């Protein structure tokens, strides 16, 4: 793609040339560095896709390119174009700016705060309410002017606005007019291709009536986007909707062996969730799939020296302020599932989505409530109010954070769902407990990641400062970091952090301040550890490239090379290091390398079992596991670099 793009194309945020990522909902192209910031904001702010390494629906890519070429970026930077703001010194990021804090601050202001979007002067009457904007959107989508529609959406127009006089939604209008890009844009903003107009016809029906069969097919695809994405994540295949196949349920080759009691219990409870809670969980899992897939693309497209810098890490789903804290916590816990556990959850969700949909059309007595599963992520009911006060699935049971506000303008559908919630036969807390138990083994790793990610900015700061001045007063950062991080910063402050490429992340290193740990003088030299880490990451890079290109034959030799490099790294360290952190990192390093090898060996022999899809899902799952292991190895190696750097500089 970069070859197809004109040379003049630059990152929308910092103007670096040859941007490789796109933000689908913002209609802009961004560079790797800015993309890492976009990712940290979460999908509700920016939905990023790699231009060449992510599979794109062609019409969606077309939509993004049209927006970008027509200057959609000026929507998000409107007031920066104003001479007055130039005078005031406000400016966008430069290519030379540091990611943190400069580019990150700018990107947050631009997309999270919408600080530079043009706001129309509002009177107290209804003229610039969401309703008014939505009516403008309703009439604009029949034209080809995409930027106008994006601008209206950015100002608060509702993609699912049901026009009271016309009796339909903007997507009906776009479908009827054959405006393919408008339909793509509307659905990115949550428009529902299955919403009926007053005569009971959906946008899909309108597209067919207008002879727009490709558009109609695409809208069907969008309707099943959630479950299709989950299936594709596991087995690289999507259902053939044109021939009436709407679900693919991959099978884990070893599921019968591995299904623990906990997993069985989780499955049972999943089935008893109300439709609304089930839908929320499915959306959360969709976001987690997106996070994992984008991580994998990220790892495969970075060179080995940036592979382990802190910008690569989006360790769990960023907070979505529109969700309750409990739901956000539940979303973040999904990151603790290892690849196999996560695959099991995804398969359970797919099976249950199918069961619920079949129930809808065939036997269920609760037809009214069963309509929710298959809509694209973020879609809302047909209503002019925004459905942003969804109850979270945990608060039903715990009731501890009064997030549910019956007076907050809930839609009729949401109200009916509330009554649905109270019917839920199994408490969601129980379900959550099962999930937690399932995740317990990964908790430690997760904690490390969390500390790491919070700390990265701090370390950058400190690195800058320590090179300038030899000592920094204690408590310099006390107001921004938590206890664990503070102990880390103590160690970091003392360190002369020599290689910026490896900086920015530490493990939970509280024990380094322990005098006993500090007397552990037998740590290897920083240079040696860095050299070995470079070897390891180079080998990992090779493996990830093989994974990206589906060269499964290369897995075993790659994993063996990694294993050798890891053993050499481990041999640098004393057999029984006194520091818990060193021990923990070494254990993660070596156990991940072993796991990696055994995962890679799985692709060598063909599974003896049955016909059909068993090979596909297995291969895809193994690849996921392989990437996860490689990621853990890189993480552990980086921890060891940071630890030895600190210790040797004491
Ligand atoms: Zn950039």
Coordinates of C-alpha atoms in Angstrom, one line a residue, residues 308 498-499 502 522-537 565-566 568-574 582 585-586 589 634-648:
X308 CA 10.7 -4.2 23.4
X498 CA 22.6 4.0 29.0
X499 CA 20.7 2.6 26.1
X502 CA 15.9 -0.7 26.0
X522 CA 27.0 -11.6 40.8
X523 CA 24.7 -10.1 38.1
X524 CA 26.2 -10.1 34.6
X525 CA 27.4 -7.0 32.9
X526 CA 24.8 -4.8 31.2
X527 CA 26.5 -5.1 27.9
X528 CA 26.3 -8.9 27.9
X529 CA 22.6 -8.9 28.8
X530 CA 21.8 -6.4 26.1
X531 CA 23.8 -8.4 23.6
X532 CA 21.8 -11.5 24.4
X533 CA 18.6 -9.7 24.4
X534 CA 19.3 -8.3 21.0
X535 CA 19.9 -11.9 19.8
X536 CA 16.7 -13.1 21.4
X537 CA 14.6 -10.3 19.9
X565 CA 19.6 -17.7 22.9
X566 CA 17.4 -17.8 26.0
X568 CA 22.6 -18.5 26.9
X569 CA 21.0 -15.5 28.5
X570 CA 19.9 -17.5 31.5
X571 CA 23.5 -18.9 31.9
X572 CA 24.8 -15.4 32.4
X573 CA 22.9 -15.2 35.7
X574 CA 23.7 -16.9 38.9
X582 CA 15.5 -11.6 38.7
X585 CA 12.0 -12.7 35.1
X586 CA 14.3 -15.7 34.5
X589 CA 12.0 -16.2 30.2
X634 CA 10.6 -10.3 24.9
X635 CA 9.0 -8.9 28.1
X636 CA 11.2 -11.1 30.4
X637 CA 14.3 -10.2 28.5
X638 CA 13.6 -6.6 28.7
X639 CA 13.0 -6.9 32.5
X640 CA 16.4 -8.5 32.8
X641 CA 18.0 -5.7 30.9
X642 CA 16.4 -3.1 33.1
X643 CA 17.3 -4.9 36.3
X644 CA 21.0 -5.3 35.4
X645 CA 21.2 -1.8 34.1
X646 CA 20.0 -0.5 37.4
X647 CA 22.0 -2.8 39.6
X648 CA 25.3 -2.2 37.7

